[in-house]
Structures are given as C-alpha cells and as structure tokens.
Coordinates of N, CA, C and O in Angstrom, one line a residue:
M1436 N 1.0 -1.3 -0.2 CA 0.2 0.4 0.5 C 1.1 1.4 -0.1 O 2.2 0.8 0.4
S1437 N 0.8 2.1 -1.3 CA 1.5 3.8 -1.0 C 1.2 4.6 0.4 O 0.1 3.8 1.3
K1438 N 2.5 5.1 0.7 CA 2.4 6.0 2.4 C 1.1 7.3 2.3 O 1.8 8.1 1.0
T1439 N -0.1 7.9 2.6 CA -1.3 9.1 1.4 C -0.9 10.0 3.1 O -0.4 9.7 4.1
S1440 N -1.2 11.3 2.8 CA -1.5 11.8 3.9 C -2.6 12.1 4.2 O -3.8 12.1 2.9
L1441 N -2.9 12.0 5.5 CA -4.1 11.7 6.4 C -4.8 13.6 6.7 O -3.8 14.4 7.2
F1442 N -5.9 13.9 6.4 CA -6.4 15.6 6.8 C -7.4 14.6 7.4 O -8.4 14.8 6.8
V1443 N -7.3 15.0 8.9 CA -7.7 14.8 9.9 C -9.5 16.5 9.9 O -8.5 17.3 10.4
N1444 N -10.5 16.1 10.1 CA -10.9 17.3 10.5 C -11.9 17.3 11.3 O -12.8 16.3 11.6
L1445 N -12.2 17.6 12.7 CA -12.4 17.2 14.3 C -13.0 18.3 14.5 O -12.6 19.4 14.5
T1446 N -13.9 18.7 15.1 CA -14.5 19.6 14.7 C -15.7 19.7 16.0 O -16.6 20.1 17.0
S1447 N -15.7 18.0 16.7 CA -16.5 18.3 17.9 C -15.6 18.1 19.7 O -14.4 17.4 19.5
D1448 N -16.6 18.4 20.5 CA -15.5 17.9 21.9 C -15.8 17.3 22.4 O -16.0 17.3 23.6
E1449 N -16.6 16.5 21.8 CA -17.2 15.0 22.9 C -16.5 14.1 22.8 O -15.7 14.3 21.8
G1450 N -15.2 13.5 23.7 CA -15.2 12.9 24.0 C -14.6 11.9 23.1 O -13.7 11.2 23.2
W1451 N -15.9 10.5 23.0 CA -15.4 9.6 22.4 C -15.6 10.1 20.9 O -14.6 9.4 20.3
R1452 N -15.9 11.3 20.7 CA -15.7 10.9 19.4 C -14.4 11.8 18.5 O -13.3 11.7 18.4
A1453 N -13.9 12.3 19.9 CA -11.8 13.2 19.5 C -11.5 12.0 20.1 O -10.7 12.5 19.1
A1454 N -11.9 11.7 21.0 CA -10.6 10.8 21.3 C -10.8 8.8 19.5 O -9.1 9.4 19.5
K1455 N -11.7 9.0 19.3 CA -12.0 7.7 17.6 C -10.5 8.6 17.3 O -10.4 8.6 16.1
A1456 N -10.4 10.3 17.1 CA -10.5 11.3 15.5 C -8.7 10.5 15.8 O -7.9 10.4 15.5
L1457 N -8.4 10.8 17.0 CA -6.6 11.0 17.4 C -6.6 9.4 17.5 O -5.1 9.2 17.1
R1458 N -6.5 8.2 17.4 CA -6.9 7.4 17.5 C -6.5 6.4 16.4 O -5.5 6.4 16.0
F1459 N -6.7 7.1 15.5 CA -7.5 6.7 14.2 C -5.5 7.0 12.9 O -5.4 6.7 12.6
S1460 N -5.7 8.8 13.8 CA -4.3 9.5 13.2 C -3.5 8.9 13.8 O -2.6 8.8 13.2
T1461 N -3.4 8.4 15.2 CA -2.0 7.5 15.6 C -2.0 6.3 15.6 O -0.7 5.9 14.7
Q1462 N -2.8 5.6 14.4 CA -2.7 4.7 13.8 C -2.3 4.7 12.9 O -1.4 3.6 12.2
A1463 N -2.8 5.1 12.2 CA -1.8 6.5 10.8 C -0.9 6.7 10.4 O 0.1 6.3 10.0
L1464 N -0.5 7.2 11.8 CA 1.2 7.2 11.7 C 1.5 5.7 12.2 O 2.8 6.5 11.5
M1465 N 1.3 6.0 12.3 CA 2.3 4.2 13.0 C 2.2 3.2 11.9 O 3.5 2.5 11.5
R1466 N 1.5 4.0 10.5 CA 1.4 3.3 9.5 C 2.7 3.5 8.2 O 2.5 3.4 7.6
G1467 N 3.2 5.1 8.5 CA 3.9 5.6 8.1 C 2.7 7.0 7.5 O 3.7 7.6 6.0
H1468 N 2.3 7.1 7.6 CA 1.5 8.1 7.2 C 1.9 9.8 7.5 O 1.5 9.6 8.9
A1469 N 0.9 10.2 6.3 CA 1.9 12.1 7.3 C 0.0 11.7 7.4 O -1.1 12.1 7.0
V1470 N 0.2 12.9 8.5 CA -1.3 12.9 9.4 C -1.0 14.4 9.2 O -0.3 15.4 10.7
T1471 N -2.3 15.0 9.5 CA -3.0 16.8 9.8 C -3.5 16.8 10.6 O -4.5 15.7 9.6
I1472 N -4.1 16.9 11.6 CA -6.0 16.9 12.6 C -6.5 18.5 12.5 O -5.3 19.6 13.0
L1473 N -7.2 18.2 12.0 CA -7.7 20.2 11.7 C -8.7 20.3 13.1 O -9.6 20.5 12.7
L1474 N -7.7 20.2 14.7 CA -8.9 21.6 15.7 C -10.0 22.7 14.3 O -9.4 24.2 15.3
N1475 N -11.8 22.0 14.4 CA -11.8 24.3 14.8 C -13.7 23.3 15.1 O -14.1 22.8 15.5
I1476 N -14.5 24.4 15.1 CA -15.3 24.2 16.2 C -15.2 24.1 17.2 O -14.5 24.4 18.3
R1477 N -16.1 23.6 17.6 CA -16.0 22.8 19.3 C -15.5 22.3 19.5 O -14.6 22.8 21.2
A1478 N -13.8 21.5 18.3 CA -12.7 20.6 18.5 C -11.8 21.5 19.1 O -10.7 21.0 19.8
V1479 N -11.9 22.5 19.4 CA -11.3 24.0 19.6 C -10.8 23.8 20.9 O -9.8 23.7 21.9
F1480 N -12.4 23.4 22.0 CA -11.7 23.5 23.6 C -11.2 22.1 24.2 O -10.9 21.7 24.8
V1481 N -10.9 21.0 23.0 CA -10.0 19.9 23.4 C -8.5 20.3 23.7 O -8.3 19.9 24.5
A1482 N -8.0 21.1 23.1 CA -7.3 21.5 23.2 C -6.4 22.9 24.2 O -5.5 23.5 24.3
D1483 N -7.7 23.2 24.4 CA -7.8 24.6 25.9 C -7.9 23.7 27.2 O -8.6 22.8 27.2
I1484 N -6.0 24.7 27.5 CA -6.3 23.6 28.8 C -6.4 24.2 30.0 O -6.1 23.4 31.1
T1485 N -7.4 25.2 30.2 CA -8.4 25.1 31.5 C -9.8 24.8 31.2 O -10.3 25.3 32.3
K1486 N -9.4 23.7 30.3 CA -11.1 23.0 29.9 C -11.0 21.4 30.7 O -10.1 20.7 31.0
K1487 N -12.0 21.9 31.8 CA -11.7 20.4 32.5 C -11.9 19.1 31.4 O -13.7 19.2 30.4
G1488 N -12.8 17.4 31.5 CA -12.0 16.5 30.9 C -12.2 15.9 29.9 O -12.5 15.7 29.0
F1489 N -10.7 16.3 29.0 CA -10.0 15.5 28.5 C -8.9 15.8 28.1 O -8.2 16.1 27.7
D1490 N -8.4 14.7 29.5 CA -7.6 14.7 29.7 C -7.1 13.7 28.8 O -5.2 13.9 28.3
D1491 N -7.5 12.6 29.1 CA -6.9 11.6 28.0 C -7.5 11.5 25.7 O -6.1 11.2 25.9
E1492 N -7.6 13.5 26.2 CA -7.7 13.3 24.4 C -6.0 13.9 24.6 O -5.8 13.7 23.5
R1493 N -5.8 14.9 25.9 CA -4.6 15.4 25.3 C -3.3 14.8 25.2 O -2.3 15.1 24.5
D1494 N -3.5 13.4 26.0 CA -2.8 12.8 25.8 C -2.9 12.4 24.1 O -1.6 11.9 23.9
L1495 N -3.2 11.6 23.6 CA -4.2 11.3 22.1 C -3.1 12.8 21.4 O -2.2 12.4 20.7
I1496 N -3.5 13.4 21.4 CA -2.4 14.7 21.3 C -1.5 14.7 21.3 O -0.5 14.6 20.0
R1497 N -0.8 15.1 22.6 CA 0.1 15.1 22.2 C 1.0 13.7 21.6 O 2.4 14.1 20.9
G1498 N 0.2 12.4 22.3 CA 0.7 11.0 21.2 C 1.3 11.9 20.0 O 2.0 11.3 19.0
V1499 N -0.2 12.6 19.4 CA -0.3 12.0 18.2 C 1.1 13.3 17.0 O 2.5 13.2 16.3
I1500 N 1.4 14.3 18.1 CA 2.5 15.4 18.0 C 4.1 14.1 18.1 O 4.9 15.3 17.6
E1501 N 4.1 14.1 18.9 CA 5.5 13.3 19.6 C 5.2 12.4 18.2 O 6.8 12.0 18.5
K1502 N 4.5 12.5 17.4 CA 4.5 10.4 16.6 C 5.0 11.6 15.1 O 5.1 10.7 14.7
G1503 N 5.1 12.4 14.9 CA 5.4 13.6 13.9 C 3.9 14.1 13.5 O 4.2 14.7 12.2
G1504 N 3.3 13.5 13.5 CA 1.6 14.1 13.6 C 1.7 15.8 13.8 O 2.0 16.4 14.5
R1505 N 1.0 16.8 13.5 CA 0.6 18.2 12.8 C -0.4 18.1 13.3 O -1.2 17.8 12.4
I1506 N -0.5 18.7 14.8 CA -2.2 19.3 15.3 C -2.6 21.4 15.0 O -1.6 21.6 15.1
L1507 N -3.2 21.7 14.1 CA -3.4 22.9 13.7 C -5.4 22.9 14.3 O -6.1 22.5 14.4
I1508 N -5.1 24.6 15.4 CA -6.2 24.6 15.8 C -7.1 26.4 15.1 O -5.9 26.6 14.8
G1509 N -7.6 26.7 14.4 CA -8.6 27.4 13.8 C -8.2 28.3 15.1 O -8.9 28.3 15.9
P1510 N -7.7 29.4 14.3 CA -7.4 30.5 15.3 C -9.2 31.3 15.0 O -10.3 32.3 16.2
D1511 N -9.7 31.3 14.3 CA -11.2 31.8 14.0 C -12.4 31.6 15.2 O -13.3 32.1 16.0
C1512 N -12.5 29.9 15.2 CA -13.6 29.3 16.3 C -12.8 29.9 17.4 O -13.4 29.7 18.4
M1513 N -11.3 30.0 17.8 CA -11.0 30.2 18.8 C -11.0 31.2 19.7 O -12.1 31.4 20.7
N1514 N -11.2 32.6 18.9 CA -11.9 34.1 18.7 C -13.2 33.9 19.5 O -14.1 34.7 20.6
E1515 N -14.5 32.4 18.2 CA -15.9 33.4 18.4 C -16.3 32.4 20.1 O -16.7 32.4 20.5
A1516 N -15.0 31.5 20.0 CA -15.6 30.5 21.2 C -14.7 31.1 22.7 O -14.9 30.7 23.8
G1517 N -14.6 31.7 22.2 CA -13.9 33.8 23.5 C -12.5 32.5 24.2 O -11.8 32.4 25.7
M1518 N -11.5 31.8 22.9 CA -10.5 31.3 24.0 C -8.8 32.4 23.6 O -9.0 32.1 22.2
P1519 N -8.0 32.2 24.0 CA -7.3 32.9 24.4 C -6.2 32.1 23.6 O -6.3 31.3 24.2
A1520 N -5.8 32.6 22.6 CA -4.0 31.4 22.2 C -3.1 30.9 23.9 O -2.8 29.9 23.3
E1521 N -2.8 31.6 25.2 CA -1.9 31.0 25.5 C -2.9 30.3 26.4 O -2.2 28.8 27.8
N1522 N -4.2 30.0 25.8 CA -4.9 29.0 26.1 C -4.4 26.6 26.2 O -5.1 26.9 26.6
V1523 N -3.8 27.1 24.5 CA -4.2 26.4 23.3 C -2.6 25.3 24.4 O -0.9 25.8 24.7
M1524 N -2.8 24.1 24.2 CA -2.2 23.1 24.3 C -0.3 23.7 23.9 O -0.5 23.8 22.7
K1525 N 0.6 23.1 23.9 CA 2.0 23.3 23.6 C 1.8 22.0 22.7 O 1.7 20.7 23.1
G1526 N 2.2 22.8 22.1 CA 2.8 21.6 19.9 C 1.2 22.0 19.2 O 1.7 21.7 17.4
V1527 N 0.3 22.3 19.9 CA -0.7 22.5 19.1 C -0.5 24.0 18.0 O -0.1 24.5 19.0
E1528 N -0.3 24.4 16.4 CA -0.3 25.1 15.6 C -2.0 25.7 15.3 O -2.7 25.8 15.9
T1529 N -1.5 27.4 15.6 CA -2.4 28.1 14.9 C -2.7 27.7 13.4 O -1.4 27.6 12.7
A1530 N -3.5 27.4 13.2 CA -3.8 27.5 12.0 C -4.2 28.8 10.9 O -4.9 29.3 11.2
T1531 N -3.3 27.9 9.7 CA -4.0 29.6 8.4 C -4.0 29.0 7.5 O -4.2 27.8 7.1
A1532 N -4.6 30.0 6.9 CA -4.7 29.9 5.4 C -4.1 28.0 3.8 O -4.9 27.7 3.9
D1533 N -3.0 28.6 4.4 CA -1.1 28.2 4.6 C -1.6 27.0 4.7 O -1.5 26.7 3.1
S1534 N -1.0 26.7 5.3 CA -1.2 25.6 6.2 C -2.7 24.6 6.8 O -2.3 23.0 6.1
V1535 N -3.6 25.2 5.9 CA -4.7 24.0 6.3 C -5.1 23.8 4.9 O -5.0 22.4 3.9
F1536 N -4.8 24.3 3.4 CA -5.5 23.9 2.3 C -3.3 23.6 2.1 O -3.4 22.2 0.8
E1537 N -2.9 23.8 2.3 CA -0.8 22.7 1.8 C -2.0 21.3 2.6 O -1.7 20.9 1.1
A1538 N -2.2 21.0 3.3 CA -2.5 19.9 4.2 C -3.3 19.4 2.8 O -3.7 18.2 2.7
A1539 N -4.8 19.4 3.3 CA -6.4 19.8 2.6 C -6.0 18.8 0.5 O -6.8 18.4 0.5
M1540 N -6.1 19.9 0.6 CA -5.7 19.1 -1.1 C -3.7 18.9 -1.5 O -4.0 19.0 -3.3
A1541 N -3.5 18.7 -1.0 CA -1.9 17.6 -0.9 C -2.2 16.4 -2.1 O -3.6 15.9 -2.2
E1542 N -1.8 16.6 -2.9 CA -2.4 15.5 -4.4 C -2.2 14.0 -3.2 O -3.1 13.0 -4.3
D1543 N -1.4 14.1 -2.2 CA -2.4 12.5 -2.6 C -3.3 12.0 -0.6 O -3.1 11.6 -0.2
A1544 N -3.1 12.9 -0.5 CA -3.8 13.6 0.7 C -5.4 13.3 0.6 O -6.4 13.1 -0.2
K1545 N -6.9 12.8 1.4 CA -7.4 11.9 2.1 C -7.9 12.5 3.1 O -7.5 12.8 3.9
I1546 N -8.9 12.6 3.4 CA -9.8 13.2 3.3 C -11.3 12.8 5.1 O -12.0 12.2 4.4
I1547 N -11.5 13.6 6.1 CA -11.7 12.1 6.9 C -12.4 13.3 8.6 O -11.7 14.3 8.7
S1548 N -13.6 13.0 8.4 CA -14.4 14.2 9.5 C -15.2 13.6 10.3 O -15.7 12.0 9.7
W1549 N -14.6 13.7 12.1 CA -15.3 13.8 12.6 C -16.4 15.0 13.6 O -15.9 16.1 13.5

C-alpha cells in the first residue's frame, strides 16, 4: 500500500468522537502516513488547557505530535469560543489558510471528518 497524507477535520468536543479521531490518526502515523488534524468549531476546547474533562484526549494529542503528526487549531473558532491563544496546549499550531490548504489539498491527501 502506498503511503498517503491524512487530513482529519475534527469539529466536536465530545470525548468519544474526539478520541476516535485521535486514535485513528495515531494508527495512520504508526503505518507511516503523514497526518494533519484540524481542530475547529467545538473541537478547539479539546486543546484548551483550562477546560476540564479532556485529559485523555490531550494525552492522545501529545502522542500524535510526538509521532510526527501535526495538530492545527482554527483561530476563528478560538475567537468565536472566547479562547485566548495562551490557553492552547503546547505543540498545537495556529492554523492559517496556507497550512490548511497545503495539507487538505495535497496530491495524495485523504480527508476524513469527525
């Protein structure tokens, strides 16, 4: 099987859904695929260090980053949620139009959404 890039669009802060997306992404990384996860809409809360109840999901985020995956967070969604940049966990990058389009439109990209 050829290696492809995976772009995961995560919009939910529901623990089960977020953890599934992060575990799936971890498995893709372990199989040698490049992974970019975009946290947007309510998923921005998963990376907010001041929000309670996301310890397991944050451990999964750290694991994705440690394995070479990229986690982007939508600044417009952060703003809408009232989330200041200093609340974003270490290693999560602020998304730009360029970073999102580069990952999502890569020639070998597969896109999945949770």
